[in-house]
Amino acid sequence: DAGVIQSPRHEVTEMGQEVTLRCKPISGHNSLFWYRQTMMRGLELLIYFNNNVPIDDSGMPEDRFSAKMPNASFSTLKIQPSEPRDSAVYFCASSFTLLRGGRGEQYFGPGTRLTVT
Amino acid sequence: DQQVKQNSPSLSVQEGRISILNCDYTNSMFDYFLWYKKYPAEGPTFLISISSIKDKNEDGRFTVFLNKSAKHLSLHIVPSQPGDSAVYFCAASGWTEYGNKLVFGAGTILRVKS
C-alpha cells in the first residue's frame, strides 16, 4: 500500500488567494482526519470524517476553512481567502475502526507545508 | 483546554543513556495512549501504545509506563541512539460512536548527542 498521499507537498501563495490541499487515504480505511501542526499547539485536529461524512469540524479555525470528502478515496481542505497566519504544515491521516476496543491508530501522510506571504 | 500536555518542549540526551519523555492528560475516559515519532519533512508514525488497563508496555528499546492515578504516562528509550532524534507526540485515544479520535500533545523534540 502506498500509504496516505497528500498533494502538494509545498505550497507558497499570496494572502487572499484560495488554497486547496488534497488527500488520498489508505484504501479500506473508514475515517479521515485533517490536522494542522504549529510550534505552539502541536497537532491540532481540524476536522474528521467517518464513512465520508463530516463528524466533528469544531477544530476548523474560521469560515475561511472548509473540507470535503466526496468519496472514500479523496478529500480536500480549502482555505479561502488565505492569510499569513494560516502558514503551517497540514497533515491528513486515516484509520479503520469498526468496534470499540482498538487503539485507534492513525496513519499520517507526509504533510503539506503551506506558506502564505 | 488542552486534554493532553507535554510540558517539556525539548530534551537533550547523550547516546547510550536513557531518554524519558513525559505526558499528562486530564480525561480519565481515554482508552489507549499512543506515542508517535516524527522526523523532519515526514508525517508522524506510530511508535508504541498502552491500554488504559495496563501500566507498562515494552517493545525493544521502548517502554511506556502509565500511572492512571496521576494521569501521567512516560516513554523510556534505552539505550538512546542518534537515530532517535525526532519529535515525539503523545496521543490519547477516545471512543466516539463514529470511531476512535486521537488528542495530541504539543510534542517534545528529542536530541540524542553522539
PDB file of C-alpha atoms in Angstrom:
ATOM      1  CA  ASP A   1       0.000   0.000   0.000  1.00  0.00           C
ATOM      2  CA  ALA A   2       1.278   3.486  -0.840  1.00  0.00           C
ATOM      3  CA  GLY A   3       0.107   4.930   2.446  1.00  0.00           C
ATOM      4  CA  VAL A   4      -1.702   8.237   2.808  1.00  0.00           C
ATOM      5  CA  ILE A   5      -0.933  10.510  -0.117  1.00  0.00           C
ATOM      6  CA  GLN A   6      -1.017  14.291   0.140  1.00  0.00           C
ATOM      7  CA  SER A   7      -0.538  16.951  -2.502  1.00  0.00           C
ATOM      8  CA  PRO A   8       1.040  19.327  -2.964  1.00  0.00           C
ATOM      9  CA  ARG A   9       3.978  18.796  -0.608  1.00  0.00           C
ATOM     10  CA  HIS A  10       4.734  22.500  -0.597  1.00  0.00           C
ATOM     11  CA  GLU A  11       2.502  25.451  -1.386  1.00  0.00           C
ATOM     12  CA  VAL A  12       3.510  29.093  -1.446  1.00  0.00           C
ATOM     13  CA  THR A  13       0.762  31.587  -2.104  1.00  0.00           C
ATOM     14  CA  GLU A  14      -0.089  35.203  -1.580  1.00  0.00           C
ATOM     15  CA  MET A  15      -2.512  36.472   1.006  1.00  0.00           C
ATOM     16  CA  GLY A  16      -6.064  36.446  -0.287  1.00  0.00           C
ATOM     17  CA  GLN A  17      -5.590  33.546  -2.659  1.00  0.00           C
ATOM     18  CA  GLU A  18      -7.506  30.293  -2.473  1.00  0.00           C
ATOM     19  CA  VAL A  19      -5.550  27.224  -1.394  1.00  0.00           C
ATOM     20  CA  THR A  20      -6.665  23.625  -1.867  1.00  0.00           C
ATOM     21  CA  LEU A  21      -4.908  20.727  -0.158  1.00  0.00           C
ATOM     22  CA  ARG A  22      -5.596  17.184  -1.264  1.00  0.00           C
ATOM     23  CA  CYS A  23      -5.530  13.811   0.435  1.00  0.00           C
ATOM     24  CA  LYS A  24      -5.935  10.193  -0.635  1.00  0.00           C
ATOM     25  CA  PRO A  25      -6.413   7.928   2.408  1.00  0.00           C
ATOM     26  CA  ILE A  26      -5.319   4.316   2.698  1.00  0.00           C
ATOM     27  CA  SER A  27      -7.712   2.066   0.819  1.00  0.00           C
ATOM     28  CA  GLY A  28     -10.224   0.424   3.153  1.00  0.00           C
ATOM     29  CA  HIS A  29      -9.915   2.974   5.933  1.00  0.00           C
ATOM     30  CA  ASN A  30     -13.208   4.453   7.077  1.00  0.00           C
ATOM     31  CA  SER A  31     -12.053   7.571   8.931  1.00  0.00           C
ATOM     32  CA  LEU A  32     -10.090  10.560   7.650  1.00  0.00           C
ATOM     33  CA  PHE A  33      -8.600  13.363   9.712  1.00  0.00           C
ATOM     34  CA  TRP A  34      -7.132  16.770   8.862  1.00  0.00           C
ATOM     35  CA  TYR A  35      -4.572  18.222  11.278  1.00  0.00           C
ATOM     36  CA  ARG A  36      -2.533  21.406  11.419  1.00  0.00           C
ATOM     37  CA  GLN A  37       0.887  21.444  13.074  1.00  0.00           C
ATOM     38  CA  THR A  38       2.189  24.609  14.669  1.00  0.00           C
ATOM     39  CA  MET A  39       5.037  25.211  17.091  1.00  0.00           C
ATOM     40  CA  MET A  40       2.761  26.481  19.820  1.00  0.00           C
ATOM     41  CA  ARG A  41      -0.096  23.994  19.660  1.00  0.00           C
ATOM     42  CA  GLY A  42       1.452  20.901  18.154  1.00  0.00           C
ATOM     43  CA  LEU A  43      -1.004  18.764  16.186  1.00  0.00           C
ATOM     44  CA  GLU A  44      -4.453  20.317  16.122  1.00  0.00           C
ATOM     45  CA  LEU A  45      -7.384  18.332  14.773  1.00  0.00           C
ATOM     46  CA  LEU A  46      -9.290  20.463  12.297  1.00  0.00           C
ATOM     47  CA  ILE A  47     -11.994  18.083  11.100  1.00  0.00           C
ATOM     48  CA  TYR A  48     -12.646  14.390  10.731  1.00  0.00           C
ATOM     49  CA  PHE A  49     -14.837  12.269   8.509  1.00  0.00           C
ATOM     50  CA  ASN A  50     -16.295   8.846   9.123  1.00  0.00           C
ATOM     51  CA  ASN A  51     -17.563   6.945   6.073  1.00  0.00           C
ATOM     52  CA  ASN A  52     -17.194  10.194   4.070  1.00  0.00           C
ATOM     53  CA  VAL A  53     -19.457  12.154   6.419  1.00  0.00           C
ATOM     54  CA  PRO A  54     -18.052  15.114   8.388  1.00  0.00           C
ATOM     55  CA  ILE A  55     -18.394  14.265  12.071  1.00  0.00           C
ATOM     56  CA  ASP A  56     -16.621  16.991  14.002  1.00  0.00           C
ATOM     57  CA  ASP A  57     -15.447  20.268  12.489  1.00  0.00           C
ATOM     58  CA  SER A  58     -15.100  22.124  15.774  1.00  0.00           C
ATOM     59  CA  GLY A  59     -11.382  22.488  15.176  1.00  0.00           C
ATOM     60  CA  MET A  60     -11.795  24.429  11.951  1.00  0.00           C
ATOM     61  CA  PRO A  61     -10.482  27.871  12.877  1.00  0.00           C
ATOM     62  CA  GLU A  62     -12.765  30.043  10.780  1.00  0.00           C
ATOM     63  CA  ASP A  63     -15.301  30.043   7.996  1.00  0.00           C
ATOM     64  CA  ARG A  64     -12.417  30.555   5.617  1.00  0.00           C
ATOM     65  CA  PHE A  65     -11.641  26.868   6.102  1.00  0.00           C
ATOM     66  CA  SER A  66     -13.758  24.153   4.512  1.00  0.00           C
ATOM     67  CA  ALA A  67     -13.283  20.432   3.897  1.00  0.00           C
ATOM     68  CA  LYS A  68     -14.989  17.889   1.699  1.00  0.00           C
ATOM     69  CA  MET A  69     -14.840  14.165   1.185  1.00  0.00           C
ATOM     70  CA  PRO A  70     -16.780  13.360  -1.996  1.00  0.00           C
ATOM     71  CA  ASN A  71     -15.816   9.671  -1.892  1.00  0.00           C
ATOM     72  CA  ALA A  72     -13.852   7.167   0.169  1.00  0.00           C
ATOM     73  CA  SER A  73     -10.603   7.806  -1.678  1.00  0.00           C
ATOM     74  CA  PHE A  74     -10.360  11.587  -1.776  1.00  0.00           C
ATOM     75  CA  SER A  75     -10.633  14.615   0.485  1.00  0.00           C
ATOM     76  CA  THR A  76      -9.837  18.307   0.168  1.00  0.00           C
ATOM     77  CA  LEU A  77      -9.127  21.071   2.643  1.00  0.00           C
ATOM     78  CA  LYS A  78      -9.706  24.542   1.238  1.00  0.00           C
ATOM     79  CA  ILE A  79      -8.710  27.914   2.620  1.00  0.00           C
ATOM     80  CA  GLN A  80     -10.348  30.918   1.015  1.00  0.00           C
ATOM     81  CA  PRO A  81      -9.087  33.592   1.385  1.00  0.00           C
ATOM     82  CA  SER A  82      -5.722  32.583   2.799  1.00  0.00           C
ATOM     83  CA  GLU A  83      -3.883  34.680   5.389  1.00  0.00           C
ATOM     84  CA  PRO A  84      -0.257  34.663   6.589  1.00  0.00           C
ATOM     85  CA  ARG A  85      -1.311  33.152   9.943  1.00  0.00           C
ATOM     86  CA  ASP A  86      -2.507  30.069   8.075  1.00  0.00           C
ATOM     87  CA  SER A  87       1.119  29.201   7.351  1.00  0.00           C
ATOM     88  CA  ALA A  88       1.740  25.768   8.870  1.00  0.00           C
ATOM     89  CA  VAL A  89       2.128  22.108   7.972  1.00  0.00           C
ATOM     90  CA  TYR A  90      -1.175  20.403   7.270  1.00  0.00           C
ATOM     91  CA  PHE A  91      -1.448  16.644   7.728  1.00  0.00           C
ATOM     92  CA  CYS A  92      -4.044  14.199   6.581  1.00  0.00           C
ATOM     93  CA  ALA A  93      -4.426  10.888   8.418  1.00  0.00           C
ATOM     94  CA  SER A  94      -6.663   7.862   8.019  1.00  0.00           C
ATOM     95  CA  SER A  95      -7.691   4.932  10.168  1.00  0.00           C
ATOM     96  CA  PHE A  96     -10.024   1.964  10.264  1.00  0.00           C
ATOM     97  CA  THR A  97     -12.269   1.458  13.239  1.00  0.00           C
ATOM     98  CA  LEU A  98     -15.170  -0.938  13.404  1.00  0.00           C
ATOM     99  CA  LEU A  99     -15.747  -1.729  17.032  1.00  0.00           C
ATOM    100  CA  ARG A 100     -14.730  -0.205  20.316  1.00  0.00           C
ATOM    101  CA  GLY A 101     -11.639  -1.782  21.804  1.00  0.00           C
ATOM    102  CA  GLY A 102      -8.946  -0.833  19.379  1.00  0.00           C
ATOM    103  CA  ARG A 103      -6.299   1.766  19.963  1.00  0.00           C
ATOM    104  CA  GLY A 104      -7.413   3.959  17.099  1.00  0.00           C
ATOM    105  CA  GLU A 105      -4.046   4.135  15.403  1.00  0.00           C
ATOM    106  CA  GLN A 106      -3.943   6.685  12.613  1.00  0.00           C
ATOM    107  CA  TYR A 107      -1.670   6.662   9.593  1.00  0.00           C
ATOM    108  CA  PHE A 108      -0.356  10.023   8.515  1.00  0.00           C
ATOM    109  CA  GLY A 109       0.569  11.424   5.146  1.00  0.00           C
ATOM    110  CA  PRO A 110       3.806  13.374   4.622  1.00  0.00           C
ATOM    111  CA  GLY A 111       2.062  16.713   5.061  1.00  0.00           C
ATOM    112  CA  THR A 112       1.707  19.887   3.016  1.00  0.00           C
ATOM    113  CA  ARG A 113       3.841  22.836   4.068  1.00  0.00           C
ATOM    114  CA  LEU A 114       1.801  25.965   3.386  1.00  0.00           C
ATOM    115  CA  THR A 115       3.380  29.394   3.281  1.00  0.00           C
ATOM    116  CA  VAL A 116       1.143  32.424   2.834  1.00  0.00           C
ATOM    117  CA  THR A 117       3.012  35.650   2.120  1.00  0.00           C
TER     118      THR A 117
ATOM    119  CA  ASP B   1      -8.425  23.413  27.195  1.00  0.00           C
ATOM    120  CA  GLN B   2      -5.607  21.009  26.416  1.00  0.00           C
ATOM    121  CA  GLN B   3      -6.514  17.470  27.380  1.00  0.00           C
ATOM    122  CA  VAL B   4      -3.034  16.131  26.654  1.00  0.00           C
ATOM    123  CA  LYS B   5       0.047  18.042  27.734  1.00  0.00           C
ATOM    124  CA  GLN B   6       3.715  17.548  27.055  1.00  0.00           C
ATOM    125  CA  ASN B   7       5.365  20.120  29.266  1.00  0.00           C
ATOM    126  CA  SER B   8       8.918  19.685  28.008  1.00  0.00           C
ATOM    127  CA  PRO B   9       9.374  21.277  24.567  1.00  0.00           C
ATOM    128  CA  SER B  10      12.787  19.663  24.169  1.00  0.00           C
ATOM    129  CA  LEU B  11      15.157  17.129  25.677  1.00  0.00           C
ATOM    130  CA  SER B  12      18.827  16.512  25.025  1.00  0.00           C
ATOM    131  CA  VAL B  13      20.420  13.162  25.919  1.00  0.00           C
ATOM    132  CA  GLN B  14      23.806  11.561  25.399  1.00  0.00           C
ATOM    133  CA  GLU B  15      23.958   8.500  23.169  1.00  0.00           C
ATOM    134  CA  GLY B  16      23.647   5.307  25.188  1.00  0.00           C
ATOM    135  CA  ARG B  17      21.798   6.945  28.071  1.00  0.00           C
ATOM    136  CA  ILE B  18      18.106   6.786  28.870  1.00  0.00           C
ATOM    137  CA  SER B  19      15.611   9.235  27.360  1.00  0.00           C
ATOM    138  CA  ILE B  20      12.430   9.860  29.331  1.00  0.00           C
ATOM    139  CA  LEU B  21       9.593  11.749  27.704  1.00  0.00           C
ATOM    140  CA  ASN B  22       6.587  12.709  29.782  1.00  0.00           C
ATOM    141  CA  CYS B  23       2.921  13.305  29.101  1.00  0.00           C
ATOM    142  CA  ASP B  24      -0.050  14.292  31.270  1.00  0.00           C
ATOM    143  CA  TYR B  25      -3.735  14.022  30.483  1.00  0.00           C
ATOM    144  CA  THR B  26      -6.945  15.224  32.074  1.00  0.00           C
ATOM    145  CA  ASN B  27      -9.713  12.931  30.790  1.00  0.00           C
ATOM    146  CA  SER B  28      -9.952   9.604  32.614  1.00  0.00           C
ATOM    147  CA  MET B  29     -12.159   8.171  29.832  1.00  0.00           C
ATOM    148  CA  PHE B  30      -9.339   7.662  27.341  1.00  0.00           C
ATOM    149  CA  ASP B  31      -8.998   4.012  26.269  1.00  0.00           C
ATOM    150  CA  TYR B  32      -5.479   3.953  24.866  1.00  0.00           C
ATOM    151  CA  PHE B  33      -2.403   6.112  24.851  1.00  0.00           C
ATOM    152  CA  LEU B  34      -0.077   6.229  21.873  1.00  0.00           C
ATOM    153  CA  TRP B  35       3.324   7.649  21.109  1.00  0.00           C
ATOM    154  CA  TYR B  36       4.167   8.892  17.644  1.00  0.00           C
ATOM    155  CA  LYS B  37       7.573   9.799  16.272  1.00  0.00           C
ATOM    156  CA  LYS B  38       8.104  12.451  13.649  1.00  0.00           C
ATOM    157  CA  TYR B  39      11.171  13.161  11.532  1.00  0.00           C
ATOM    158  CA  PRO B  40      11.529  16.470   9.647  1.00  0.00           C
ATOM    159  CA  ALA B  41       9.563  16.654   6.392  1.00  0.00           C
ATOM    160  CA  GLU B  42       7.710  13.435   7.209  1.00  0.00           C
ATOM    161  CA  GLY B  43       4.375  12.615   8.794  1.00  0.00           C
ATOM    162  CA  PRO B  44       4.161  11.219  12.332  1.00  0.00           C
ATOM    163  CA  THR B  45       4.500   7.444  12.566  1.00  0.00           C
ATOM    164  CA  PHE B  46       3.138   5.203  15.280  1.00  0.00           C
ATOM    165  CA  LEU B  47       5.749   4.013  17.781  1.00  0.00           C
ATOM    166  CA  ILE B  48       4.142   2.268  20.745  1.00  0.00           C
ATOM    167  CA  SER B  49       0.883   2.258  22.681  1.00  0.00           C
ATOM    168  CA  ILE B  50      -0.565   1.209  26.010  1.00  0.00           C
ATOM    169  CA  SER B  51      -4.071   0.266  27.018  1.00  0.00           C
ATOM    170  CA  SER B  52      -5.645   2.159  29.889  1.00  0.00           C
ATOM    171  CA  ILE B  53      -5.929  -1.118  31.797  1.00  0.00           C
ATOM    172  CA  LYS B  54      -2.182  -1.745  31.712  1.00  0.00           C
ATOM    173  CA  ASP B  55       0.643   0.020  33.495  1.00  0.00           C
ATOM    174  CA  LYS B  56       3.553  -0.964  31.262  1.00  0.00           C
ATOM    175  CA  ASN B  57       4.201  -1.949  27.669  1.00  0.00           C
ATOM    176  CA  GLU B  58       7.613  -2.778  26.283  1.00  0.00           C
ATOM    177  CA  ASP B  59       8.820  -3.066  22.710  1.00  0.00           C
ATOM    178  CA  GLY B  60      12.550  -3.447  22.286  1.00  0.00           C
ATOM    179  CA  ARG B  61      14.289  -0.281  23.440  1.00  0.00           C
ATOM    180  CA  PHE B  62      10.973   1.482  24.000  1.00  0.00           C
ATOM    181  CA  THR B  63       8.839   1.179  27.135  1.00  0.00           C
ATOM    182  CA  VAL B  64       5.744   3.152  28.017  1.00  0.00           C
ATOM    183  CA  PHE B  65       4.565   3.464  31.600  1.00  0.00           C
ATOM    184  CA  LEU B  66       1.082   4.540  32.632  1.00  0.00           C
ATOM    185  CA  ASN B  67       0.138   5.917  36.039  1.00  0.00           C
ATOM    186  CA  LYS B  68      -3.643   6.271  35.944  1.00  0.00           C
ATOM    187  CA  SER B  69      -3.988   7.768  39.401  1.00  0.00           C
ATOM    188  CA  ALA B  70      -1.635  10.573  38.418  1.00  0.00           C
ATOM    189  CA  LYS B  71      -2.979  10.742  34.845  1.00  0.00           C
ATOM    190  CA  HIS B  72       0.597  10.541  33.650  1.00  0.00           C
ATOM    191  CA  LEU B  73       2.490   8.464  31.143  1.00  0.00           C
ATOM    192  CA  SER B  74       6.095   8.338  30.103  1.00  0.00           C
ATOM    193  CA  LEU B  75       8.130   6.900  27.256  1.00  0.00           C
ATOM    194  CA  HIS B  76      11.535   5.456  28.079  1.00  0.00           C
ATOM    195  CA  ILE B  77      14.115   4.857  25.376  1.00  0.00           C
ATOM    196  CA  VAL B  78      17.082   2.728  26.457  1.00  0.00           C
ATOM    197  CA  PRO B  79      19.724   2.985  25.162  1.00  0.00           C
ATOM    198  CA  SER B  80      19.176   6.185  23.208  1.00  0.00           C
ATOM    199  CA  GLN B  81      20.625   6.331  19.707  1.00  0.00           C
ATOM    200  CA  PRO B  82      21.287   9.310  17.403  1.00  0.00           C
ATOM    201  CA  GLY B  83      18.598   7.986  15.054  1.00  0.00           C
ATOM    202  CA  ASP B  84      16.046   8.502  17.837  1.00  0.00           C
ATOM    203  CA  SER B  85      16.408  12.263  17.411  1.00  0.00           C
ATOM    204  CA  ALA B  86      12.924  13.380  16.370  1.00  0.00           C
ATOM    205  CA  VAL B  87       9.754  15.000  17.664  1.00  0.00           C
ATOM    206  CA  TYR B  88       7.711  12.702  19.890  1.00  0.00           C
ATOM    207  CA  PHE B  89       3.975  13.210  20.219  1.00  0.00           C
ATOM    208  CA  CYS B  90       1.875  11.741  22.978  1.00  0.00           C
ATOM    209  CA  ALA B  91      -1.734  10.994  21.997  1.00  0.00           C
ATOM    210  CA  ALA B  92      -4.798   9.794  23.869  1.00  0.00           C
ATOM    211  CA  SER B  93      -7.449   7.701  22.149  1.00  0.00           C
ATOM    212  CA  GLY B  94     -11.099   8.108  22.988  1.00  0.00           C
ATOM    213  CA  TRP B  95     -14.026   6.212  21.558  1.00  0.00           C
ATOM    214  CA  THR B  96     -16.922   8.041  19.935  1.00  0.00           C
ATOM    215  CA  GLU B  97     -19.912   6.481  18.217  1.00  0.00           C
ATOM    216  CA  TYR B  98     -18.127   7.256  14.955  1.00  0.00           C
ATOM    217  CA  GLY B  99     -14.872   5.577  15.885  1.00  0.00           C
ATOM    218  CA  ASN B 100     -11.680   6.472  17.698  1.00  0.00           C
ATOM    219  CA  LYS B 101     -10.450  10.024  17.946  1.00  0.00           C
ATOM    220  CA  LEU B 102      -6.908  10.967  18.971  1.00  0.00           C
ATOM    221  CA  VAL B 103      -5.984  14.015  21.032  1.00  0.00           C
ATOM    222  CA  PHE B 104      -2.344  15.002  20.657  1.00  0.00           C
ATOM    223  CA  GLY B 105       0.077  16.837  22.868  1.00  0.00           C
ATOM    224  CA  ALA B 106       2.292  19.626  21.542  1.00  0.00           C
ATOM    225  CA  GLY B 107       5.295  17.343  21.129  1.00  0.00           C
ATOM    226  CA  THR B 108       8.790  17.060  22.608  1.00  0.00           C
ATOM    227  CA  ILE B 109      11.914  17.450  20.494  1.00  0.00           C
ATOM    228  CA  LEU B 110      14.458  14.794  21.435  1.00  0.00           C
ATOM    229  CA  ARG B 111      18.103  15.293  20.513  1.00  0.00           C
ATOM    230  CA  VAL B 112      20.458  12.390  21.078  1.00  0.00           C
ATOM    231  CA  LYS B 113      24.078  13.523  21.005  1.00  0.00           C
ATOM    232  CA  SER B 114      26.792  11.164  19.835  1.00  0.00           C
TER     233      SER B 114
END
